[in-house]
CSV table of C-alpha atoms in Angstrom, one decimal:
chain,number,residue,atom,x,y,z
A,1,UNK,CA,-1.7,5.7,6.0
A,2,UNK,CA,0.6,3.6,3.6
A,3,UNK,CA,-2.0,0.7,3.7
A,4,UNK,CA,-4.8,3.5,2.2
A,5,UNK,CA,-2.0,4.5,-0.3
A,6,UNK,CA,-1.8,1.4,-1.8
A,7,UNK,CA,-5.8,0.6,-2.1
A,8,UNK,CA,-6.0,4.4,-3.3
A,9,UNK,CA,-3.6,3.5,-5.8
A,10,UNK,CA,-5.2,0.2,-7.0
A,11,UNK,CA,-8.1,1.6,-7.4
A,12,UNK,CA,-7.1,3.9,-9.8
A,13,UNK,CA,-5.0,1.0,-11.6
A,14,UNK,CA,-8.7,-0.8,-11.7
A,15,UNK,CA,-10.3,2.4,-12.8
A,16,UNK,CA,-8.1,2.6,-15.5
A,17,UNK,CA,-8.3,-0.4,-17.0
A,18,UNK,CA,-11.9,-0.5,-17.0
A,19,UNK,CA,-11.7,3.0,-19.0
A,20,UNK,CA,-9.3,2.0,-21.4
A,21,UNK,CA,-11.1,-1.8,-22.1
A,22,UNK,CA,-14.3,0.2,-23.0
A,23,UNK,CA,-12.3,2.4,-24.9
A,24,UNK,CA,-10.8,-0.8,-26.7
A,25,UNK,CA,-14.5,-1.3,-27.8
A,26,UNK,CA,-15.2,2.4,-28.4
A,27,UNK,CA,-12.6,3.3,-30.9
A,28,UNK,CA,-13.4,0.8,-32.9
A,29,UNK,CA,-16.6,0.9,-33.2
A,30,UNK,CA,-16.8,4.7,-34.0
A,31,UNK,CA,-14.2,3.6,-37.0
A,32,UNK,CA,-16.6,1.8,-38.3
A,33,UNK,CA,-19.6,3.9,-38.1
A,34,UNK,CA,-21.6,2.4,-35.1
A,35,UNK,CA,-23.7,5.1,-33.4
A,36,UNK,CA,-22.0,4.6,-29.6
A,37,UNK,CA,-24.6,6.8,-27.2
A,38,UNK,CA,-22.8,5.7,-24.4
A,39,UNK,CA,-19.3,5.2,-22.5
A,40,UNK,CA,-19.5,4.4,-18.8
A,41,UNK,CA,-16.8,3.4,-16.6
A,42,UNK,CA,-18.5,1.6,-13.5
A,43,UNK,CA,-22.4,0.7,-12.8
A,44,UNK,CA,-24.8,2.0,-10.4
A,45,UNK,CA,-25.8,6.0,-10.0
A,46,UNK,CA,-23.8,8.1,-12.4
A,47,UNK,CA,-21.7,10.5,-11.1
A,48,UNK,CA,-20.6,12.6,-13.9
A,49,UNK,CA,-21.6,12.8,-17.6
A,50,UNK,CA,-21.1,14.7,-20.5
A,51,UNK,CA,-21.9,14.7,-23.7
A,52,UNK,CA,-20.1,14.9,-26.6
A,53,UNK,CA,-21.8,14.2,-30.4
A,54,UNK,CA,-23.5,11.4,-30.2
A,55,UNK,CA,-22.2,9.9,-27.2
A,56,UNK,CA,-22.7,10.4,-23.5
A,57,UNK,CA,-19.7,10.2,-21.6
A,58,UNK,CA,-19.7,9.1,-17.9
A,59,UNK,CA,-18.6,7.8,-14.7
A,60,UNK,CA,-20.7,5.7,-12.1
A,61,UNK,CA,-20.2,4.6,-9.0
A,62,UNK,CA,-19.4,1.3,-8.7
A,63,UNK,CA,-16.0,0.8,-10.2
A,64,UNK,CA,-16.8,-3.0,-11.0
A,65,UNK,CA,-16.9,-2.7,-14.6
A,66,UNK,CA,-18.0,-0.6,-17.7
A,67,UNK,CA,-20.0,-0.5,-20.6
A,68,UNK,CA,-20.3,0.9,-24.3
A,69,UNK,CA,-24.0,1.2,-25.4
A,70,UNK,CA,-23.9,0.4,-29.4
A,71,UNK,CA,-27.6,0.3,-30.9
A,72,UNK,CA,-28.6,-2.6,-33.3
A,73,UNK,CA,-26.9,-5.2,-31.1
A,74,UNK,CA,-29.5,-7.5,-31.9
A,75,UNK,CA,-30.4,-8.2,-35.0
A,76,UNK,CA,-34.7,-8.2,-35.9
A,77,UNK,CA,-36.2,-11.8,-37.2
A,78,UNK,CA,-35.7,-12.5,-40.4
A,79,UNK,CA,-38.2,-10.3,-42.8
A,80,UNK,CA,-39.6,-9.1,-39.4
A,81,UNK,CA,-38.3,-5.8,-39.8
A,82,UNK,CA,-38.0,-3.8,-36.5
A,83,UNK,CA,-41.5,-5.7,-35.7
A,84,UNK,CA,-41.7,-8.0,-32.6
A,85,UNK,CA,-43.1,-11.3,-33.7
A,86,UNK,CA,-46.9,-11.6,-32.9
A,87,UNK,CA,-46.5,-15.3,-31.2
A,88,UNK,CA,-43.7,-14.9,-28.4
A,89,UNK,CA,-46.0,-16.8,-25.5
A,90,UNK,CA,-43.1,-18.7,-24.2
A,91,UNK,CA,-41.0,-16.6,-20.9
A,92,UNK,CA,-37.4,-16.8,-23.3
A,93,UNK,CA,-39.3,-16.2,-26.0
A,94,UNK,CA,-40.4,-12.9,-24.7
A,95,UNK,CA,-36.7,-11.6,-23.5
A,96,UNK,CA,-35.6,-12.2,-26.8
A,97,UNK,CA,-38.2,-10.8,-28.2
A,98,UNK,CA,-38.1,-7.7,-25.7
A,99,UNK,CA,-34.2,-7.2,-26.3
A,100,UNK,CA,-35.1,-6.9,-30.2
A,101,UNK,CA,-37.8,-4.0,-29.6
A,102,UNK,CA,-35.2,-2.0,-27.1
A,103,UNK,CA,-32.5,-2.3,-29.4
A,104,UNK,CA,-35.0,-1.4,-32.3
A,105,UNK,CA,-36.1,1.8,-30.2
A,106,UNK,CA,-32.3,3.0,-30.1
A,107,UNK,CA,-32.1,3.2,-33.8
A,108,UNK,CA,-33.5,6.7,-35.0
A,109,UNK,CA,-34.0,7.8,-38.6
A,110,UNK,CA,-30.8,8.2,-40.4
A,111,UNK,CA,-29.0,5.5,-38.3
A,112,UNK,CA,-30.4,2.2,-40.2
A,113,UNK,CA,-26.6,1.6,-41.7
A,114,UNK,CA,-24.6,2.6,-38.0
A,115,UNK,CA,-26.3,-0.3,-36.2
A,116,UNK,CA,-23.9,-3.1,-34.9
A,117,UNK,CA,-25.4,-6.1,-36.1
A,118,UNK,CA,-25.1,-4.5,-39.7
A,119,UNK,CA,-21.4,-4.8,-40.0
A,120,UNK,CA,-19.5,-7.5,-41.5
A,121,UNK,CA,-18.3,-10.1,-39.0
A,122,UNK,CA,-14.6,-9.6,-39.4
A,123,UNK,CA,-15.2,-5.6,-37.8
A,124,UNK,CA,-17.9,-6.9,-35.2
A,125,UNK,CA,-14.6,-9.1,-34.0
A,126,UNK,CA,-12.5,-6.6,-34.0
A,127,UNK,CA,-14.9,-4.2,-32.0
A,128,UNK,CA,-15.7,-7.0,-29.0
A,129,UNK,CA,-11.8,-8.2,-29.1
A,130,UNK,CA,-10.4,-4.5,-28.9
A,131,UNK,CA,-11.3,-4.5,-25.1
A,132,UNK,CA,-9.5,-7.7,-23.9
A,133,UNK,CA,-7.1,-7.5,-25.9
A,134,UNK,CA,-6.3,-3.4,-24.8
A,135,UNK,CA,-6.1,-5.2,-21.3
A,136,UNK,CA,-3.2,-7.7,-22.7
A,137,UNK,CA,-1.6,-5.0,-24.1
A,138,UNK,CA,-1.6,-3.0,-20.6
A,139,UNK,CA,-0.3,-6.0,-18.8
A,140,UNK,CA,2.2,-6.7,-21.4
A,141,UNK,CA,3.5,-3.2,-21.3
A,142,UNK,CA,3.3,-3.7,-17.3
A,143,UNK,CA,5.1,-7.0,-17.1
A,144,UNK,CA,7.9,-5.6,-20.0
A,145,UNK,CA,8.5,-2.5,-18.0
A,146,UNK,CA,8.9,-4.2,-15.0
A,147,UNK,CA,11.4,-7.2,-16.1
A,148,UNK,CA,13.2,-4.8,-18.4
A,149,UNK,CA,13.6,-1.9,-15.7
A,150,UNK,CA,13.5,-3.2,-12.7
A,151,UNK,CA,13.8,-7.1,-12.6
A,152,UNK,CA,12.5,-9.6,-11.0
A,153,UNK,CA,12.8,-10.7,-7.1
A,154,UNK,CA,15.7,-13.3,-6.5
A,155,UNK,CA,16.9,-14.2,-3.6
A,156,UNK,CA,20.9,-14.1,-3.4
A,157,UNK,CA,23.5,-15.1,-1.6
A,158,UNK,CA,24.0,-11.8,-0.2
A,159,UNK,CA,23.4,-12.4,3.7
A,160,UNK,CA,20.7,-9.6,5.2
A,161,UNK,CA,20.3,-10.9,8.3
A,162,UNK,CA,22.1,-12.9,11.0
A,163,UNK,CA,20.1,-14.6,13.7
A,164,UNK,CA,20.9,-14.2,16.9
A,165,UNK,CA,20.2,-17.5,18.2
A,166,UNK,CA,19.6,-21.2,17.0
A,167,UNK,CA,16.3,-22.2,18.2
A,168,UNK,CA,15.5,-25.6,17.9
A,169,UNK,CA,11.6,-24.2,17.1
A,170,UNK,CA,11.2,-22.6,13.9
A,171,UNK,CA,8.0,-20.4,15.2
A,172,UNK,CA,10.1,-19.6,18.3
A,173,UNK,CA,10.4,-15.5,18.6
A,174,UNK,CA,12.8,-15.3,22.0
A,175,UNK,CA,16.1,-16.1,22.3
A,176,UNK,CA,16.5,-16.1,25.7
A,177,UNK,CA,18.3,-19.3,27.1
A,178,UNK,CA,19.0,-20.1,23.3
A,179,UNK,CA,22.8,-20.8,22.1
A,180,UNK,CA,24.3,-17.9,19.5
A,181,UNK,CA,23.4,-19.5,16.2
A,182,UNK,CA,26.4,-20.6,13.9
A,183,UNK,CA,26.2,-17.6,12.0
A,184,UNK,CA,27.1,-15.0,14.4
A,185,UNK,CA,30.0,-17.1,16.8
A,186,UNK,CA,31.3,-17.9,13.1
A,187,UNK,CA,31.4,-13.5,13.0
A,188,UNK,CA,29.6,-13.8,9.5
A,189,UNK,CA,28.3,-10.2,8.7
A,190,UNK,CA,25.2,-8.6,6.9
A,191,UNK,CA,26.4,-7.7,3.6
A,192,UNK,CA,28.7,-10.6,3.0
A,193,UNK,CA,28.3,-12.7,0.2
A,194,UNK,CA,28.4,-16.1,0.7
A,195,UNK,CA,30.5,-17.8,-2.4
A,196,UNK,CA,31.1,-21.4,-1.4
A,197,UNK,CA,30.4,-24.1,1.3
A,198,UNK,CA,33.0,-26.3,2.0
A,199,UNK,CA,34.9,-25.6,-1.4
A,200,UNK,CA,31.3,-26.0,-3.4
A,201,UNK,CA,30.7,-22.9,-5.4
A,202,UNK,CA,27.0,-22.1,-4.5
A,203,UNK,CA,25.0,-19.2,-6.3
A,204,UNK,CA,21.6,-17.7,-5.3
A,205,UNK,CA,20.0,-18.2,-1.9
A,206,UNK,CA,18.9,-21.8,-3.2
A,207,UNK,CA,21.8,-23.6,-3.7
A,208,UNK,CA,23.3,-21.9,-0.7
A,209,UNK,CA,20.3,-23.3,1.6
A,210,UNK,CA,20.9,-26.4,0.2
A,211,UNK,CA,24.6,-27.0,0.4
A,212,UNK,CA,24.8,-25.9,3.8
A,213,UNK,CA,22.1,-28.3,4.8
A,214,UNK,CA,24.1,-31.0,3.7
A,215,UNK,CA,27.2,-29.7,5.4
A,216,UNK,CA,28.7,-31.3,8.1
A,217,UNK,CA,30.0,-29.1,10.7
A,218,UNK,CA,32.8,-28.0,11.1
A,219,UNK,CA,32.2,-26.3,8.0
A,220,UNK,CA,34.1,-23.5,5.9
A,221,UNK,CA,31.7,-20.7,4.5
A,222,UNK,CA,33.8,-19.0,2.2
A,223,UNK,CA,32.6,-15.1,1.9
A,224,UNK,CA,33.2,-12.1,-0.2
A,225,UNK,CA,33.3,-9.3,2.4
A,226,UNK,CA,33.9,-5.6,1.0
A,227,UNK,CA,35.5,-7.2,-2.2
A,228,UNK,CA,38.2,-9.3,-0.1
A,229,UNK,CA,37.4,-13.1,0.5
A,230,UNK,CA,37.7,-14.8,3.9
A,231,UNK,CA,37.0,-17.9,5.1
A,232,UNK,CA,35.3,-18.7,8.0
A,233,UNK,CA,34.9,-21.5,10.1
A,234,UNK,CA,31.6,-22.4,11.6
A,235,UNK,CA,30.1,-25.0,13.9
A,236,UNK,CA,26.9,-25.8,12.7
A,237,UNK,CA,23.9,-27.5,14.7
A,238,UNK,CA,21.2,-29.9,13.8
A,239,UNK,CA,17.6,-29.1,14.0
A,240,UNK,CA,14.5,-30.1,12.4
A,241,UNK,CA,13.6,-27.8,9.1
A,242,UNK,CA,11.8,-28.8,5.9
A,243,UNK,CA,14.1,-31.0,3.7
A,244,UNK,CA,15.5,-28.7,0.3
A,245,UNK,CA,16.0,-30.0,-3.0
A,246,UNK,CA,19.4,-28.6,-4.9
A,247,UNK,CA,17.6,-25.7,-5.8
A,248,UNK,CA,17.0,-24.9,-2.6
A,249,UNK,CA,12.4,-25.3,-3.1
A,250,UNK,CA,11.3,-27.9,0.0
A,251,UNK,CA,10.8,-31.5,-0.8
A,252,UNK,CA,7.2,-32.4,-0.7
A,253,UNK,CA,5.2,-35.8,0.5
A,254,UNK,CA,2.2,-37.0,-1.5
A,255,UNK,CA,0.5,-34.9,0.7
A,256,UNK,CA,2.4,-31.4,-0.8
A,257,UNK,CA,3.4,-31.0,2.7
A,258,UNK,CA,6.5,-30.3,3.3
A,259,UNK,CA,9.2,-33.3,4.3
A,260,UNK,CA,10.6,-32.3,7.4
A,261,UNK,CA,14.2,-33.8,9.0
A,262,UNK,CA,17.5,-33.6,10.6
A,263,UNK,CA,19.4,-30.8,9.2
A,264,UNK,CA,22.6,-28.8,9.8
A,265,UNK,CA,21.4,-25.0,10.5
A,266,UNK,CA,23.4,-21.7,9.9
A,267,UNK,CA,21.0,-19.2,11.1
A,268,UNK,CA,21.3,-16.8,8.4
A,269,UNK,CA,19.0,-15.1,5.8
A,270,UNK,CA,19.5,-13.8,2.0
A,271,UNK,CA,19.0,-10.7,0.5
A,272,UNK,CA,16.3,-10.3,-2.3
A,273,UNK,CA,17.8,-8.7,-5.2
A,274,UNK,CA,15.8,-7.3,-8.5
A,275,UNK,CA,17.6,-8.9,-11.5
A,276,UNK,CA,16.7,-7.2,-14.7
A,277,UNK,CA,15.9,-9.2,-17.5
A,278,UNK,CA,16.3,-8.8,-21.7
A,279,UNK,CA,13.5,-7.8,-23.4
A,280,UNK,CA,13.1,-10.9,-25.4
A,281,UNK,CA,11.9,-12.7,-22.2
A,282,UNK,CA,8.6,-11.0,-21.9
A,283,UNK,CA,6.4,-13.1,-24.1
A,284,UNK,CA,7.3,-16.0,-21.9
A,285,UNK,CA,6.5,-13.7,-18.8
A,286,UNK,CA,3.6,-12.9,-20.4
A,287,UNK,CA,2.7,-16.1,-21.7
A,288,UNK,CA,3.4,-17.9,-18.1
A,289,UNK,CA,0.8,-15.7,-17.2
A,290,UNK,CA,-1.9,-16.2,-19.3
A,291,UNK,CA,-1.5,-20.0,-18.7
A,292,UNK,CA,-1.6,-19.9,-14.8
A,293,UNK,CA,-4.5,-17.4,-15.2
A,294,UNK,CA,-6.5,-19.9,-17.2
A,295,UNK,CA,-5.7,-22.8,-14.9
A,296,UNK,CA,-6.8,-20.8,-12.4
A,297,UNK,CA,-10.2,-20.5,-14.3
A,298,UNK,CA,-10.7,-24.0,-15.4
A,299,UNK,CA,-10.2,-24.9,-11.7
A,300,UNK,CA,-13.0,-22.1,-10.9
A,301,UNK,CA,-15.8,-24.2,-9.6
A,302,UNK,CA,-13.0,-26.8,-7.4
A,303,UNK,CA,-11.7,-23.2,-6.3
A,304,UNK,CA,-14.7,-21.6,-5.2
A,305,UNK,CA,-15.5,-24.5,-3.5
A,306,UNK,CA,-12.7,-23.9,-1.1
A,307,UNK,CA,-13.5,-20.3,-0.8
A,308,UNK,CA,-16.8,-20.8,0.5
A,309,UNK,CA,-15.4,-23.4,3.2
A,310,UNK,CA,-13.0,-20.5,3.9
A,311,UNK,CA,-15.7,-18.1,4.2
A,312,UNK,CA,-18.3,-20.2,6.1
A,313,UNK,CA,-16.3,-23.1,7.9
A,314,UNK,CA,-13.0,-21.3,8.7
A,315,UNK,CA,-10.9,-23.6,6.4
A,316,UNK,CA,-7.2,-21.9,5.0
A,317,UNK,CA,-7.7,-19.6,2.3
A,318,UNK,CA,-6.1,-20.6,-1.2
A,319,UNK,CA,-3.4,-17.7,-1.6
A,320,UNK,CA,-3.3,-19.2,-5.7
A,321,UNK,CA,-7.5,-18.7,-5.5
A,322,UNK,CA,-9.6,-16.3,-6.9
A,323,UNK,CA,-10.2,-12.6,-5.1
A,324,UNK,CA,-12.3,-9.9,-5.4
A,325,UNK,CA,-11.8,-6.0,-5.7
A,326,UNK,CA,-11.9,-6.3,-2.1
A,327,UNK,CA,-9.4,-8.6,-2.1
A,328,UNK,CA,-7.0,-7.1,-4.6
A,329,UNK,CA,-7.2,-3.7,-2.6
A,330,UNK,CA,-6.6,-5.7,1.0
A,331,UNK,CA,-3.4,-7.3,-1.7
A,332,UNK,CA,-2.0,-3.6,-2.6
A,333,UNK,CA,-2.5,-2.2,0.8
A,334,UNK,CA,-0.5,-5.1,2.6
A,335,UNK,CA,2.2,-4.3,-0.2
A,336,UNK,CA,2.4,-0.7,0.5
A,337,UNK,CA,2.4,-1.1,3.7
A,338,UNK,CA,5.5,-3.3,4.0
A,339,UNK,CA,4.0,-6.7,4.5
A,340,UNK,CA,5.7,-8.5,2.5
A,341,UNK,CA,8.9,-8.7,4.1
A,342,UNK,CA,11.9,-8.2,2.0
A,343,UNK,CA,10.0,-8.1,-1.3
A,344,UNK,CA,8.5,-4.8,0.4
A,345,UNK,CA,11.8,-3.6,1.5
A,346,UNK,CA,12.1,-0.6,-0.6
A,347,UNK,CA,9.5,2.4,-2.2
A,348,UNK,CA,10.4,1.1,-5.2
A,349,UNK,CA,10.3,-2.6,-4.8
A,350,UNK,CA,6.7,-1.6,-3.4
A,351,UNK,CA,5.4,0.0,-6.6
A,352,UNK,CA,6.8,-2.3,-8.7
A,353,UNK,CA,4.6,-5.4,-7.1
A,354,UNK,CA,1.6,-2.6,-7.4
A,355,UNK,CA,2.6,-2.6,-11.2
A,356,UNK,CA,2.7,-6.2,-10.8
A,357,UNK,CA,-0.4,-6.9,-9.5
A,358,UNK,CA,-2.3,-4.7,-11.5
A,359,UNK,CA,-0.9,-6.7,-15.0
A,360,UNK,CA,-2.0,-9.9,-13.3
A,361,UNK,CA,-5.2,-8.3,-13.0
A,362,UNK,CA,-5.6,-7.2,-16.5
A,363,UNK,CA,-4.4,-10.6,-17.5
A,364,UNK,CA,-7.3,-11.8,-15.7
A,365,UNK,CA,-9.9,-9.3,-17.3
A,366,UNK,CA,-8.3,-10.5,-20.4
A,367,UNK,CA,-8.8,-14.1,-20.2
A,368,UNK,CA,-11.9,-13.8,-18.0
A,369,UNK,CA,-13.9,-11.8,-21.2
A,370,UNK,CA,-12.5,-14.1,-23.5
A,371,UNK,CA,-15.1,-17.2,-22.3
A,372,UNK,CA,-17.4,-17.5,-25.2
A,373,UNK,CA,-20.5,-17.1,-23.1
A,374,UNK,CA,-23.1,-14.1,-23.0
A,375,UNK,CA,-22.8,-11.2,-21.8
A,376,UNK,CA,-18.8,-11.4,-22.1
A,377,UNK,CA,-17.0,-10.2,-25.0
A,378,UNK,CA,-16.5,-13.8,-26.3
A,379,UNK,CA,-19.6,-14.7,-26.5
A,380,UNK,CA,-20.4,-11.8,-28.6
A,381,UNK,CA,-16.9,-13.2,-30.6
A,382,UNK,CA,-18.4,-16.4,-30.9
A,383,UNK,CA,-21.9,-15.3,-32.0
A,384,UNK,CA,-20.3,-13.3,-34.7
A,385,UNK,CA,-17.7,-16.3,-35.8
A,386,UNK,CA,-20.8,-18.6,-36.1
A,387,UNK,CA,-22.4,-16.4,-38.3
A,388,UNK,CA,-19.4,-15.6,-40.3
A,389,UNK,CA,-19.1,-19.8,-40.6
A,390,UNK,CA,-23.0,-20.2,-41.6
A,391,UNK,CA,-22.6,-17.6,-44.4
A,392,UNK,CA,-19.6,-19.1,-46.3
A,393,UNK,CA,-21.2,-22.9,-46.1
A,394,UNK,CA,-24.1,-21.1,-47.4
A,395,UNK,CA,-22.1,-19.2,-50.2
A,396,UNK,CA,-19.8,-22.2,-51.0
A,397,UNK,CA,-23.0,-24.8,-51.2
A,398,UNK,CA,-25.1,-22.1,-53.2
A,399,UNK,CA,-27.3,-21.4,-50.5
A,400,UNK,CA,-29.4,-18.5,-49.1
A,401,UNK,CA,-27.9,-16.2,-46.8
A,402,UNK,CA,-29.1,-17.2,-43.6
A,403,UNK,CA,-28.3,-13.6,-42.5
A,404,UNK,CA,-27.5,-12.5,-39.0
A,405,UNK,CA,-26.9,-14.7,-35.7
A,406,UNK,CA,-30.1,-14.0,-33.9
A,407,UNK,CA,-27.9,-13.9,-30.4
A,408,UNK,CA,-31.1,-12.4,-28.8
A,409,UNK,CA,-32.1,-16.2,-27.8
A,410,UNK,CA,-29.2,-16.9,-26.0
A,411,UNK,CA,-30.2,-14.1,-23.5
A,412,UNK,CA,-31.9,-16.3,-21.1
A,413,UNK,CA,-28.2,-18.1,-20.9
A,414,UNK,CA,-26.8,-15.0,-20.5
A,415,UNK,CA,-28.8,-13.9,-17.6
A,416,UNK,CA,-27.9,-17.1,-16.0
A,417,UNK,CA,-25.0,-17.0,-16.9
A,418,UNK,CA,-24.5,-13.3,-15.0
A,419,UNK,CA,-26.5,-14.5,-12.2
A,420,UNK,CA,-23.8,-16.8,-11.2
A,421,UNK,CA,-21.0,-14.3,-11.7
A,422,UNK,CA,-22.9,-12.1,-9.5
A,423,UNK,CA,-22.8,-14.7,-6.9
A,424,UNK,CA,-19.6,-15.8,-7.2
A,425,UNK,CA,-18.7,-12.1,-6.7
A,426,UNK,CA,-21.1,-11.5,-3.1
A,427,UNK,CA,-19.0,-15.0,-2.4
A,428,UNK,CA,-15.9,-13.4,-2.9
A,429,UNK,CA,-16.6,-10.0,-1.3
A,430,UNK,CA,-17.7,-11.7,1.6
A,431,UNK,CA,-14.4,-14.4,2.1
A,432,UNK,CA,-12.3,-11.6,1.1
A,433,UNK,CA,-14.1,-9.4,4.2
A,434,UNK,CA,-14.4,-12.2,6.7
A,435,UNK,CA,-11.5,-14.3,5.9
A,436,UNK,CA,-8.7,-12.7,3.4
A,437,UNK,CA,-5.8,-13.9,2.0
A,438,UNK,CA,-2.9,-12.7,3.6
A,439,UNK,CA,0.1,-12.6,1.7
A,440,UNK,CA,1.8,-11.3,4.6
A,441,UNK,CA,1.3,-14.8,6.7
């Protein structure tokens, strides 16, 4: 039941930002004067419409994206009117050719000046940035809440669990005919806070792991127990665990595997603690984001690579790689449903990676439309930039106005250019059916 809650949830989260990136565009656009006939959240059959003025407002229902019809997107040929050209032969020729003449039907009499193409390039900006940028805002108000309010996850010195035994296997699950581990013959308690290993002030879980790695045993763990300090004297063992640097991350070969070696072992655990953050630390939150997100994207094609290996030769999938709505909703389900160990510990600590995940999926949509390639919202950007650059050489060299961008004959890229995402999204559907990411291990 919890696992449904949290897909439920996340796909209301998705809903919602789909509705409120089209209504980034929207708004906008109806300042202006642009004659929007249509605002639909999702593709496919529509479920429920209605309209209101001039615009017909809906819901569909595949919830994979959204759409504001605008007419006069395209622009006709120069001193062409709102006629077709009489010599399109070639295939692109005739899409572009066939975009103008639909986007010349959609403009009645009376709505020659509230077509799209008609506005100055500084407001046809505006309109195609106002969704992608209302999804930065959403995940900036997400990530601020959640730094500011809650905090983030940090793992203290505070000890949650004790093990019961020292098992010379780390995967082991049974401690029968296993020695007590350290931690308990030592009497070290959940709750305690471990302060210092051998005299070594340690703080956080890190520094902790590390110093006691390089302990030698006997050791002295001092503790803060109920707000009175002990000391207590343990006998630590030696087993074979990944290596830790100081702050307590695993060293790594050239591999990136972990370096594994003899080791003194406690047999103890830390508590994950939310540490609230100021408020002046969210633009680096938010900026960390943005830049990991757009790794991730320039690393797309080596990415996707792996994912179909995952999905079709049973390789490891990348937990950094890409995911689908089907992914993202296996994601919020497995948080909901307490997967995630101690980060899911809590109600609260559950919503809040809900929250979480949802602003890295706006982030996403954000820097996803921003590509300057049709059908996204860049492109359209970067059609309208180029236009805006033609017309002031023209103006400062004392040229004609070369008038509008005729994007119409980049469609054919754009239709390849959708073709792939469509594929990469089957792709993705499928390894995230067959073979998903499981942040739970």
């Amino acid at each position: 039941m919890m696992y449904l809650l949290g897909v439920l949830l996340m796909l209301v989260g998705i809903s919602a930002s789909i509705a409120l990136h089209e209504l980034g565009h929207l708004l906008p656009a109806k300042k202006f004067g642009v004659k929007c006939t249509q605002y639909m959240v999702g593709f496919g059959p529509t479920l429920w419409s209605r309209r209101k003025g001039d615009t017909e407002y809906g819901v569909k229902a595949i919830p994979l994206g959204g759409y504001v019809r605008m007419i006069g997107m395209f622009p006709p040929l120069p001193g062409q009117g709102d006629r077709l050209r009489p010599s399109s032969t070639g295939r692109f020729s005739q899409l572009a050719d066939q975009a103008r003449a639909e986007s010349a039907e959609e403009i009645l009499p009376g709505d020659e000046d509230r077509v799209f193409y008609k506005l100055p390039v500084w407001k046809r900006v505006v309109i195609m940035l106002g969704g992608p940028v209302t999804n930065l805002v959403i995940a900036t108000v997400l990530l601020t809440g959640i730094i500011t309010v809650y905090g983030i996850p940090e793992y203290t010195s505070k000890v949650s669990t004790v093990s019961a035994c020292a098992p010379a296997d780390p995967a082991a699950t049974s401690c029968e005919g296993q020695p007590p581990s350290p931690a308990l013959a030592a009497g070290l308690e959940e709750g305690d806070v471990i302060t210092a290993v051998d005299g070594q002030a340690v703080q956080g879980w890190g520094e902790t792991s590390y110093a006691i790695q390089n302990a030698t045993s006997p050791a002295t763990i001092t503790v803060d127990r109920d707000g009175t300090t002990r000391e207590l004297t343990v006998q630590l063992t030696t087993v074979d665990r990944p290596l830790l640097r100081p702050d307590g991350t695993p060293q790594l070969d050239e591999a990136g595997q972990p370096v594994l070696g003899q080791v003194s072992f406690l047999g103890a655990s830390g508590s994950v603690e939310y540490i609230p953050q100021p408020v002046s630390d969210a633009p680096t939150y938010v900026g960390t984001a943005l830049v990991e997100t757009g790794k991730i994207f320039l690393a797309l094609p080596e990415k996707m690579v792996g994912v179909w290996q995952a999905a079709f030769g049973g390789d490891d999938r990348d937990e950094t790689g890409p995911i689908s709505v089907v992914g993202v909703g296996r994601v919020a389900g497995e948080v909901t449903a307490g997967g995630l160990g101690a980060l899911t510990g809590t109600f609260a600590a559950k919503m809040v990676l809900l929250l979480n995940l949802l602003a890295s999926l706006n982030i996403a949509l954000f820097v996803f439309n921003m590509i300057p390639l049709l059908p996204l919202d860049g492109g359209h950007v970067a059609g309208a930039l180029w236009e805006g650059l033609k017309r002031t050489v023209a103006r400062v060299f004392g040229r004609p106005d070369p008038g509008p961008v005729d994007i119409a004959k980049a469609l054919p890229l754009a239709y390849t250019v959708a073709m792939v995402f469509i594929g990469m999204t089957v792709l993705l559907v499928y390894a995230d059916l067959v073979n998903p990411i499981r942040l739970g291990g």
